[in-house]
CSV table of C-alpha atoms in Angstrom, one decimal:
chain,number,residue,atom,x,y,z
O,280,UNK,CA,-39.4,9.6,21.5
O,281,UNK,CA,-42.2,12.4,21.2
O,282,UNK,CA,-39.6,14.7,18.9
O,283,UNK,CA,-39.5,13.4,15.7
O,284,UNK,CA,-36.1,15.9,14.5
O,285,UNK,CA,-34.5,14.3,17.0
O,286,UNK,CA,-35.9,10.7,16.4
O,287,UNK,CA,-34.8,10.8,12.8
O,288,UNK,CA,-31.0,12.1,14.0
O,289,UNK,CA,-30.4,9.3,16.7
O,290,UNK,CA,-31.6,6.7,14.0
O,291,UNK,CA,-29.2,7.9,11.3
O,292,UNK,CA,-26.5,7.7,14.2
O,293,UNK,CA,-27.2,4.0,15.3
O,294,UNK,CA,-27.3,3.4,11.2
O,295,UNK,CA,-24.0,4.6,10.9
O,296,UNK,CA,-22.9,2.8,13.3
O,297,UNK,CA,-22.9,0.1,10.7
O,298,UNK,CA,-20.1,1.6,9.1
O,299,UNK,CA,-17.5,-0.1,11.5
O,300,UNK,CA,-18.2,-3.2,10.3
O,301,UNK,CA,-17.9,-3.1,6.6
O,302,UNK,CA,-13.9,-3.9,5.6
O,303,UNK,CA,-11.5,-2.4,3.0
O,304,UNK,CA,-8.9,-4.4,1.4
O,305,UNK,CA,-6.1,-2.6,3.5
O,306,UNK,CA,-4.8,-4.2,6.9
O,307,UNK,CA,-4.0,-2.3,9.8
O,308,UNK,CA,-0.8,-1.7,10.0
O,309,UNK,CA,0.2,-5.0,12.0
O,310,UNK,CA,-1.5,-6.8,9.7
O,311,UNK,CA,-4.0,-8.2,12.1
O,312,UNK,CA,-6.7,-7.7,10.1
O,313,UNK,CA,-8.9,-5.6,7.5
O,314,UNK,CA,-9.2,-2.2,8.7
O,315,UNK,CA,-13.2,-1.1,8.6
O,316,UNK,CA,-14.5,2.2,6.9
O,317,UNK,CA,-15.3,3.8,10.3
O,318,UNK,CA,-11.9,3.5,12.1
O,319,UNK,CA,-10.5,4.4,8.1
O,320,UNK,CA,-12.2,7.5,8.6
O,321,UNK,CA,-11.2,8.6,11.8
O,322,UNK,CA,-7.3,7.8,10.3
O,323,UNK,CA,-8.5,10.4,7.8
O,324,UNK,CA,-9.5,13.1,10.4
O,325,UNK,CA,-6.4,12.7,12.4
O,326,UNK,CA,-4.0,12.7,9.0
O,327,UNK,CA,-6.1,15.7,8.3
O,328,UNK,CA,-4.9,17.5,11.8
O,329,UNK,CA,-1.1,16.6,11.9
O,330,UNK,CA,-0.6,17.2,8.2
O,331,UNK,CA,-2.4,20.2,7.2
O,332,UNK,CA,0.7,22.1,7.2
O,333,UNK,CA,1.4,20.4,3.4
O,334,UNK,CA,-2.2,21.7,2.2
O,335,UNK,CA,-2.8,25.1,0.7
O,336,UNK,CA,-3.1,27.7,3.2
O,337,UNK,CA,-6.5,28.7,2.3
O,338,UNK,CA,-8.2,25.5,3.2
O,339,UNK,CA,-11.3,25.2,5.2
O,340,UNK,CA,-10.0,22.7,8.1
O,341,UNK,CA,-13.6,22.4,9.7
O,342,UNK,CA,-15.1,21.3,6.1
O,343,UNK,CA,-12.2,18.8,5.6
O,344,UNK,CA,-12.9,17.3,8.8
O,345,UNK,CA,-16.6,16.9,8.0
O,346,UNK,CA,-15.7,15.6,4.8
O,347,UNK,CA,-13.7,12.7,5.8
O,348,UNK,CA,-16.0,12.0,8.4
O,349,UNK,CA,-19.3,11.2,6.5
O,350,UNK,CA,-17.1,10.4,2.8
O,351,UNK,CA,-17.7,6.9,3.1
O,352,UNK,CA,-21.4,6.3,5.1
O,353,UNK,CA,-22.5,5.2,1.5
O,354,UNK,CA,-21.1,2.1,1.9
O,355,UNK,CA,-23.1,0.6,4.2
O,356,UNK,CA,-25.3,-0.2,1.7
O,357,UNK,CA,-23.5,-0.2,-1.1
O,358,UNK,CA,-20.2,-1.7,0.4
O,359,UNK,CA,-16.8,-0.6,-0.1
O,360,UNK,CA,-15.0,-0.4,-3.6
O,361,UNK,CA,-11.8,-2.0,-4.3
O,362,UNK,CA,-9.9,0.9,-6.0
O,363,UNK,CA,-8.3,-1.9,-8.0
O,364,UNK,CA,-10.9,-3.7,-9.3
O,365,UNK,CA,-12.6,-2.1,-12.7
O,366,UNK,CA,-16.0,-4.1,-12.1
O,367,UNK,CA,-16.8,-2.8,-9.1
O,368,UNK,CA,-15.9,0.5,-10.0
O,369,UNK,CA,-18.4,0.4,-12.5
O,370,UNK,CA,-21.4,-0.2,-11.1
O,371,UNK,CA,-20.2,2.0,-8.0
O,372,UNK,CA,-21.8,5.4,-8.7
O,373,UNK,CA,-25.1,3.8,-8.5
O,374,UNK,CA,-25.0,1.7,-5.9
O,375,UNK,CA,-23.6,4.7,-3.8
O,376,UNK,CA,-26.5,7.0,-5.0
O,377,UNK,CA,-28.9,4.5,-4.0
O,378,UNK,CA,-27.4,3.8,-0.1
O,379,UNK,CA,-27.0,7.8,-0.6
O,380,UNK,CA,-30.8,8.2,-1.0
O,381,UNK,CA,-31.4,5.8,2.3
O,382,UNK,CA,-29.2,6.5,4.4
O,383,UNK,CA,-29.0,10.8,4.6
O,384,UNK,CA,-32.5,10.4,4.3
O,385,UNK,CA,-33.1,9.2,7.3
O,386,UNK,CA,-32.0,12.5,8.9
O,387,UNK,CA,-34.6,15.3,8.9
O,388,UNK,CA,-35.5,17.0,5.5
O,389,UNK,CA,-33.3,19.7,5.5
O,390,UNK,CA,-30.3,18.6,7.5
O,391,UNK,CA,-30.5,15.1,4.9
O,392,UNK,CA,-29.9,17.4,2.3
O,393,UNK,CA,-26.9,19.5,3.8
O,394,UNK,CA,-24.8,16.1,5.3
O,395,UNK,CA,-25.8,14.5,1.9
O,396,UNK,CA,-24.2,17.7,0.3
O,397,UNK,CA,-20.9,16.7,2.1
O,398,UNK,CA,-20.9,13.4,1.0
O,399,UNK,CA,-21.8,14.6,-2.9
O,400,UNK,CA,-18.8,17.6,-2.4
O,401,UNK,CA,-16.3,14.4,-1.3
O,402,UNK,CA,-17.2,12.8,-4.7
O,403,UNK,CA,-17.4,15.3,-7.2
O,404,UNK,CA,-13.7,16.3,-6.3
O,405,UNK,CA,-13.9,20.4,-7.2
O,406,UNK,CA,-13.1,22.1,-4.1
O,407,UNK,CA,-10.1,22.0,-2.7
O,408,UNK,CA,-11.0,20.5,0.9
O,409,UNK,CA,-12.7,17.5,-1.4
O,410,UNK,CA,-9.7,17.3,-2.7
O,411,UNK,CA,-7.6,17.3,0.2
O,412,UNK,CA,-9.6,15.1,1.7
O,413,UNK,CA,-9.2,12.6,-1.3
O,414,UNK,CA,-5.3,12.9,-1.2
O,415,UNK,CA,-5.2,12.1,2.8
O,416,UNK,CA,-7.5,9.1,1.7
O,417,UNK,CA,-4.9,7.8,-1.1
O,418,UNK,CA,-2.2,8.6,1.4
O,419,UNK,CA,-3.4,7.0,4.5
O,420,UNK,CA,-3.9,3.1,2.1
O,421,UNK,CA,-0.3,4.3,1.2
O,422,UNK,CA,0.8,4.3,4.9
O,423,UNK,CA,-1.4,1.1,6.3
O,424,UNK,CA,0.2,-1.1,3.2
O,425,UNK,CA,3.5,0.0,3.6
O,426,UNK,CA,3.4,-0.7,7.5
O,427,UNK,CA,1.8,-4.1,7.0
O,428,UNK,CA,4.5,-4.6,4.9
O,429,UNK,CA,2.7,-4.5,1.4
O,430,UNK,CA,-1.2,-4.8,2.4
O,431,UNK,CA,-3.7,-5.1,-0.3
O,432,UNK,CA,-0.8,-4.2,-3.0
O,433,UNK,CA,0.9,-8.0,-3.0
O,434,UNK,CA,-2.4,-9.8,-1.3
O,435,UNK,CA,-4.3,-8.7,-5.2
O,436,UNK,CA,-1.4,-8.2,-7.5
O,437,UNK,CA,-1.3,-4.5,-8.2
O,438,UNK,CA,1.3,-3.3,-10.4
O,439,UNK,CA,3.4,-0.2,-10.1
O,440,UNK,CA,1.3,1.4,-13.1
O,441,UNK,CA,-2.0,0.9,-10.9
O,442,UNK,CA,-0.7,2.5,-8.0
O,443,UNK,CA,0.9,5.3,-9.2
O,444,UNK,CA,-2.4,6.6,-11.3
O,445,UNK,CA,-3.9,6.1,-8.0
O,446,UNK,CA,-1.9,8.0,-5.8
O,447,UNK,CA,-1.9,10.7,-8.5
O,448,UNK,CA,-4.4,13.0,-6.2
O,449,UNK,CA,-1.4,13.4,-3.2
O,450,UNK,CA,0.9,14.9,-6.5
O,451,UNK,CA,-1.6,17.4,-7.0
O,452,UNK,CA,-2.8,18.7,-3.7
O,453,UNK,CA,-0.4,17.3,-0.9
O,454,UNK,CA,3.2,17.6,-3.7
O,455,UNK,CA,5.1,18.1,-0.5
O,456,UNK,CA,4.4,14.3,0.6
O,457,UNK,CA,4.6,13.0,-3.5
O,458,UNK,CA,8.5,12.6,-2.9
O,459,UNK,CA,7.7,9.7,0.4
O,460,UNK,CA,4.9,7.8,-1.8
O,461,UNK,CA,7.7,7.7,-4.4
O,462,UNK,CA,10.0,6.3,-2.1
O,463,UNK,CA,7.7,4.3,-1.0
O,464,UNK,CA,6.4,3.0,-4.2
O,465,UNK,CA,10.0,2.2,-4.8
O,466,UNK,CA,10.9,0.1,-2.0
O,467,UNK,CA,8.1,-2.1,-2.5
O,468,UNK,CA,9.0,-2.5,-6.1
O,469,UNK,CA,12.4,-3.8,-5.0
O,470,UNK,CA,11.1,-5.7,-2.8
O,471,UNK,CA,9.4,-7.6,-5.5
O,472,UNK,CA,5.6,-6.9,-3.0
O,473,UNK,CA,4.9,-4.8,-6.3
O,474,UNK,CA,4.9,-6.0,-9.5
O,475,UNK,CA,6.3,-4.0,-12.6
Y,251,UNK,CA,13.1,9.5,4.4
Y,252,UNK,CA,14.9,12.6,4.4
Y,253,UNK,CA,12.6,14.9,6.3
Y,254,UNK,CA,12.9,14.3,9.9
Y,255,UNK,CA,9.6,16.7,10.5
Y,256,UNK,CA,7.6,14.6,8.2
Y,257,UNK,CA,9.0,11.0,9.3
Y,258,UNK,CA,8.1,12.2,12.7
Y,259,UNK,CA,4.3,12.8,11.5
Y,260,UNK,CA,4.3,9.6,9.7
Y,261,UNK,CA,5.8,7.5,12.7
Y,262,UNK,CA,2.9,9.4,14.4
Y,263,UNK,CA,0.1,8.3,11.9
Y,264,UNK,CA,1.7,4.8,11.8
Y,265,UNK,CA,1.5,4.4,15.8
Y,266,UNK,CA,-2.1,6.2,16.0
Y,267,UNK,CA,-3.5,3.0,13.7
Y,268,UNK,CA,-3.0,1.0,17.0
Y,269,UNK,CA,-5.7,2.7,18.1
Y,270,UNK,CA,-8.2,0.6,16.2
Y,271,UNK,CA,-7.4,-2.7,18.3
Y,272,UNK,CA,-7.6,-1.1,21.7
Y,273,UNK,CA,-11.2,-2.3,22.6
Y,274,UNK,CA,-14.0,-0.5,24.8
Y,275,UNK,CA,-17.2,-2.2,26.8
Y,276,UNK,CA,-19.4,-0.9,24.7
Y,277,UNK,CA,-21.1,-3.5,22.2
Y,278,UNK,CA,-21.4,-2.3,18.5
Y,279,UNK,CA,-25.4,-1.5,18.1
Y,280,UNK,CA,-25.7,-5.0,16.6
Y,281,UNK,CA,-24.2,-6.9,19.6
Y,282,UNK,CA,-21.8,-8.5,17.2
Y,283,UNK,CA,-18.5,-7.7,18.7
Y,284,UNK,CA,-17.0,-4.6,21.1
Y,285,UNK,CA,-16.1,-1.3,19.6
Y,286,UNK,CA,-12.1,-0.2,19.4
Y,287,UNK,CA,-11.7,3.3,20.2
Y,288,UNK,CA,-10.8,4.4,16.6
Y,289,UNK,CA,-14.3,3.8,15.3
Y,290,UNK,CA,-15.6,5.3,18.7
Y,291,UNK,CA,-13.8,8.6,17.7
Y,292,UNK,CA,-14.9,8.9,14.4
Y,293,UNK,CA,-18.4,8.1,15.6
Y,294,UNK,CA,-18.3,10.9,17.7
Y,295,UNK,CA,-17.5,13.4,15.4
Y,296,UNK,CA,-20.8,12.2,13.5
Y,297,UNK,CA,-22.2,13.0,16.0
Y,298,UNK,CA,-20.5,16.2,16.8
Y,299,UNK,CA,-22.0,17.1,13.0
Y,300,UNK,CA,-25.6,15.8,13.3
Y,301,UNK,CA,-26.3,16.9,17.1
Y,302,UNK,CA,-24.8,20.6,16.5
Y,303,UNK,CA,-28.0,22.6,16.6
Y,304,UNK,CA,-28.2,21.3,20.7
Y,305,UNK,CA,-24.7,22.7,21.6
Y,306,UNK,CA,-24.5,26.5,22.5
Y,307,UNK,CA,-24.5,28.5,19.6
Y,308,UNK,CA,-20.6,30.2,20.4
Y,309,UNK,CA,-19.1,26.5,20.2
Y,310,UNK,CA,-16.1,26.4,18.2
Y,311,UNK,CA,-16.8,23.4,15.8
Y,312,UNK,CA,-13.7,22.5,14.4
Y,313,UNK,CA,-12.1,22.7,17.9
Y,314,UNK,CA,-15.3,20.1,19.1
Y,315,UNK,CA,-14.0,17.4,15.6
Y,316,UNK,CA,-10.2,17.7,16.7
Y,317,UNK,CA,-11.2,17.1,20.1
Y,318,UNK,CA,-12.8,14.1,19.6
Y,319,UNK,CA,-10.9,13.1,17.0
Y,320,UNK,CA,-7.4,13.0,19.8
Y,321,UNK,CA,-9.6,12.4,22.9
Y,322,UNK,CA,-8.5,8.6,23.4
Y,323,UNK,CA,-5.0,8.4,21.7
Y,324,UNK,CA,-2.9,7.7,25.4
Y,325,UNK,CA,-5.7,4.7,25.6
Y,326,UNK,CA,-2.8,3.3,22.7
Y,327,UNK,CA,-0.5,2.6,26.1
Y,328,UNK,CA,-3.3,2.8,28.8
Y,329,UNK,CA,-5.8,1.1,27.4
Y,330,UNK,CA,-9.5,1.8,27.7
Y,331,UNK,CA,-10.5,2.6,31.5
Y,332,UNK,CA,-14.0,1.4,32.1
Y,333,UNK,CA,-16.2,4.1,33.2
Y,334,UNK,CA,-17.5,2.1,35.9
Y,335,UNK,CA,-14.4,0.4,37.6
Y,336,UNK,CA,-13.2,2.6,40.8
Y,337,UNK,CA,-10.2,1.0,40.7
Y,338,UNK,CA,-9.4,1.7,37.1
Y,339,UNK,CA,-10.4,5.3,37.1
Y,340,UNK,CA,-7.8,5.5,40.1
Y,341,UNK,CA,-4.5,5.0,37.9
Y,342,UNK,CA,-6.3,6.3,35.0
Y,343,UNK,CA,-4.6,10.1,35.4
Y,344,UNK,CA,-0.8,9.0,35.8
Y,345,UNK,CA,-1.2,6.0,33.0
Y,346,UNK,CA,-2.6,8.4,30.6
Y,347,UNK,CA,0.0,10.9,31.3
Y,348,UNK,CA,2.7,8.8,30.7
Y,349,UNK,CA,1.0,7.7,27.8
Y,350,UNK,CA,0.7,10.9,26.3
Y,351,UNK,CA,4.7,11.4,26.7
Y,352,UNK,CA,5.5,8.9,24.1
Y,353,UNK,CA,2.7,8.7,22.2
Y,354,UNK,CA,2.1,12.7,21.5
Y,355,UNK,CA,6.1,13.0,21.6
Y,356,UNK,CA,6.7,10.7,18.3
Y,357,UNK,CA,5.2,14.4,16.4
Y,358,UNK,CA,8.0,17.3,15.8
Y,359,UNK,CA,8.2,18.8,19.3
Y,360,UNK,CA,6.1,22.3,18.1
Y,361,UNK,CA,3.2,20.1,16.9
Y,362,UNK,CA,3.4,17.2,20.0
Y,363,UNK,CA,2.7,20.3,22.4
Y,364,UNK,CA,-0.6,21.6,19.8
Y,365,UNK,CA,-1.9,18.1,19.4
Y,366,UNK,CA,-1.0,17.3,23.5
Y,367,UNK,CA,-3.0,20.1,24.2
Y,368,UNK,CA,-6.2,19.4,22.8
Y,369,UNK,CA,-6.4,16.0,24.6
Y,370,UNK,CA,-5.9,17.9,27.5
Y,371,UNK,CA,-8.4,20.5,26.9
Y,372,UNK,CA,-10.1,17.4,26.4
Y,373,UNK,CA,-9.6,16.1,29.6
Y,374,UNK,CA,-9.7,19.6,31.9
Y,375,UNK,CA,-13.1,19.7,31.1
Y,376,UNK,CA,-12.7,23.7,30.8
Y,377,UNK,CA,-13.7,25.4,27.6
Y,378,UNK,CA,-17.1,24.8,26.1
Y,379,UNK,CA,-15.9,23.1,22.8
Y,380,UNK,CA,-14.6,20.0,25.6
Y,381,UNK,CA,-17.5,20.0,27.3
Y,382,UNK,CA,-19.8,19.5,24.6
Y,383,UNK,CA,-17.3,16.2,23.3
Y,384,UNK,CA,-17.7,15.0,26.5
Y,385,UNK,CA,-21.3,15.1,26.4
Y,386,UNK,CA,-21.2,13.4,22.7
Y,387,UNK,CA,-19.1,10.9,24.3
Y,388,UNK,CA,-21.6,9.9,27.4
Y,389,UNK,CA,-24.5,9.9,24.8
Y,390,UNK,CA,-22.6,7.8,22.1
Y,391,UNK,CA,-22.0,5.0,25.0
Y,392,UNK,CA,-25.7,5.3,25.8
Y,393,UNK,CA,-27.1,5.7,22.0
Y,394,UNK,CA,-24.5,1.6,21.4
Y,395,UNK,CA,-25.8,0.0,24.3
Y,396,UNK,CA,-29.8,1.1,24.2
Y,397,UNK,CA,-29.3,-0.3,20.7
Y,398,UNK,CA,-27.6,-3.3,21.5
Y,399,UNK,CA,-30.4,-4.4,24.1
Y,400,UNK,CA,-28.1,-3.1,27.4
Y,401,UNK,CA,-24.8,-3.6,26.4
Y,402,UNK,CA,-22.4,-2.6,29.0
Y,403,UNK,CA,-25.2,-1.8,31.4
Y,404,UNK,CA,-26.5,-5.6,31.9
Y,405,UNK,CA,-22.8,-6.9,31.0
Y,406,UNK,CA,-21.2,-5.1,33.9
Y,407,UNK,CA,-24.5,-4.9,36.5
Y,408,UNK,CA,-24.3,-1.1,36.3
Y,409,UNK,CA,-26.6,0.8,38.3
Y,410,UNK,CA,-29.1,3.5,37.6
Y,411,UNK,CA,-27.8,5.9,39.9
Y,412,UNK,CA,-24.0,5.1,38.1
Y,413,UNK,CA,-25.7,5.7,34.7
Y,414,UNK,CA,-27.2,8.7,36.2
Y,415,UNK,CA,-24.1,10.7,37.5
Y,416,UNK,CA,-22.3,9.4,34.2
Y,417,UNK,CA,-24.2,10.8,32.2
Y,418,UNK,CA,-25.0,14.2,34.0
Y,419,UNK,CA,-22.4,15.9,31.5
Y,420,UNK,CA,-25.4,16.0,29.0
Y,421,UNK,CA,-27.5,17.6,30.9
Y,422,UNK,CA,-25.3,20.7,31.8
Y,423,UNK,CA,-23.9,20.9,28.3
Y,424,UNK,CA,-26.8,19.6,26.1
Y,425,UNK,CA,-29.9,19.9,28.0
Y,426,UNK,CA,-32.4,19.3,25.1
Y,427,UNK,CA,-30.7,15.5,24.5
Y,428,UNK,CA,-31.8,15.3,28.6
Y,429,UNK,CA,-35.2,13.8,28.2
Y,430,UNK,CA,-34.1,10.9,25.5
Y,431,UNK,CA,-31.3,10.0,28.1
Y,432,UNK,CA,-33.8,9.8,30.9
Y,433,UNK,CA,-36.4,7.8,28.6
Y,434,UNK,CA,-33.8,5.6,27.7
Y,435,UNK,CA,-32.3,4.4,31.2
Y,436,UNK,CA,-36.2,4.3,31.9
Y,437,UNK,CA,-36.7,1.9,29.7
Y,438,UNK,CA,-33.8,-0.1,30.4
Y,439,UNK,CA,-34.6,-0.2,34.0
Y,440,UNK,CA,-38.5,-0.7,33.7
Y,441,UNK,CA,-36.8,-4.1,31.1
Y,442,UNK,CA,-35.2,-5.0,34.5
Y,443,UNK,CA,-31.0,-4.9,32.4
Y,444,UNK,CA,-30.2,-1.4,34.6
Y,445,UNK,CA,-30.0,-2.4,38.1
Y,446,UNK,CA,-32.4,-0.1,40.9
C-alpha cells in the first residue's frame, strides 16, 4: 500500500480484530458460552443508545460511544481482567499500559495519541461519559449473569459484598437503574447463586 | 420490576445479546472461526472512528456509531443474508421487516419507532451518515477476508465482477479507500482465490 497513514490505520483495524476472540468470565445470556470483549463492547454501545435517558442530560453521546468502543482494545495483549480476582487486578495497570503502547501505536502518530486518549479517559474515570460508560459496563455483566441465570457470580463464588462494591458505579451515575441491580442482587441471593 | 418502560429496555438488551451467535461468511482475520454479527457491529464502529478523516466532512458522527451499532439487529430472526446468494437477498426485505416488528417492538413504543428508524435509515441508503456505514461495512468484509487469505471469496467461488459491484458503495462514499479495495481484489485475483 503506497500510503503509509492509511497502511498504519487498516493494520490497527485487522489488530483489533483480535479482540473478538479474547473471553470474559460472563456467558451470553443463554449460557452457551463466554461472551468475547468485542461483541461485549458492541452490548456497551447499544445499552449506551436505549438507555441514555437515565444519564445526565449534559452527556456527550458521541464520546460515550467512542469510549465503549475502544475501552477494552488493551486486552488483546494484556487479556481481560476478572473483576473478581485481586491478583489480576494487580498487575493490570501495567500490563494494559504496555498492550496500550503497541497496540494505539500502531495507528499514525497523531491519531495514536487521540484514540489512545479515549482509551486513558475510559480508565481514569473523571468525566462524566467515562463514567457513564463504566456504569453501562457494570450494568451490562449485571444483565448477561442474571439472564444466564447467575453467570460468572455462582461459576467463581462471588459474594453479595463483592458485587455490590462492584456495581457501586450504576448508583452513582445511572441511580435510576440502582433500584433493578438491587432486585436483582436480591433474587440471586435467595436463590442461593449468591453467596452471603 | 416495577417500571414497565425500563423492563421493556432491559427485555430489549436481554434479546439484542442473541445477536452474538448469529454467524456471518466472513472468517475472523485469523481464519479461526466465522464472525457473529455482534462483533461485526462493534468492528465497524472502529472503524467508523479510525477511517473518519475519508468520510465527507458534514457527516454526522454519532448518527454513523448508532447506525452501525443497530444495522444488523432483525438478522436476530432473519439471520445473516449472504451478500452473494440471489436467492437469499430475494426474501431478505420482507424477513427483515418482520423481524424488525418484534424485535424493535420489545422497546417502549416512543423509543422502538427512534431505534426502528435508524436501521432503516440504515437500510434506505439516503442520508450521508448511512451511506458512509455502508461503505464501512463493504470494507470491513473486504479488510477480514484479505486478512484471512480469501475468506468468503474462495469459500463461496465469488467473482471479481460480484466483489466489484459489492463493493462500489466505497467508491461513491469513500473514494480515497478506492485504490486499497482495487489493490486488494488484485491481489487476490492475480493469487488465483477471486474467480475472473
Amino acid at each position: 500500500m503506497a500510503d503509509p497513514r492509511l497502511a498504519g490505520q487498516i493494520a490497527f483495524l485487522v489488530e483489533a480484530d483480535k479482540l473478538k476472540t479474547i473471553l470474559r468470565r460472563t456467558p451470553l445470556s443463554d449460557a452457551s458460552r463466554l461472551e468475547n470483549s468485542a461483541e461485549h463492547s458492541w452490548h456497551l454501545a447499544l445499552a449506551a443508545i436505549v438507555l441514555a435517558e437515565y444519564a445526565p442530560a449534559d452527556v456527550d453521546r458521541l464520546r460515550v460511544l467512542e469510549l465503549v468502543t475502544v475501552h477494552d482494545l488493551v486486552e488483546i495483549d494484556a487479556g481481560d481482567t476478572f473483576a473478581y480476582d485481586a491478583g489480576e487486578l494487580e498487575t493490570k495497570a501495567d500490563r494494559e499500559r504496555a498492550a496500550a503502547d503497541r497496540v494505539f501505536g500502531l495507528l499514525p502518530a497523531g491519531q495514536a495519541t487521540r484514540v489512545r486518549a479515549l482509551w486513558e479517559e475510559f480508565e481514569a474515570q473523571e468525566t462524566i461519559e467515562a463514567r457513564v460508560a463504566n456504569a453501562l459496563d457494570r450494568l451490562q455483566a449485571l444483565l448477561l449473569n442474571a439472564a444466564s441465570g447467575g453467570g460468572s457470580w455462582g461459576t467463581h463464588h462471588v459474594t453479595r459484598a463483592q458485587i455490590l462494591r462492584r456495581m457501586l458505579p450504576i448508583e452513582r451515575t445511572l441511580p435510576a437503574l440502582w433500584p433493578l441491580v438491587l432486585e436483582t442482587i436480591d433474587q440471586f441471593s435467595a436463590a442461593g447463586v449468591i453467596q452471603a
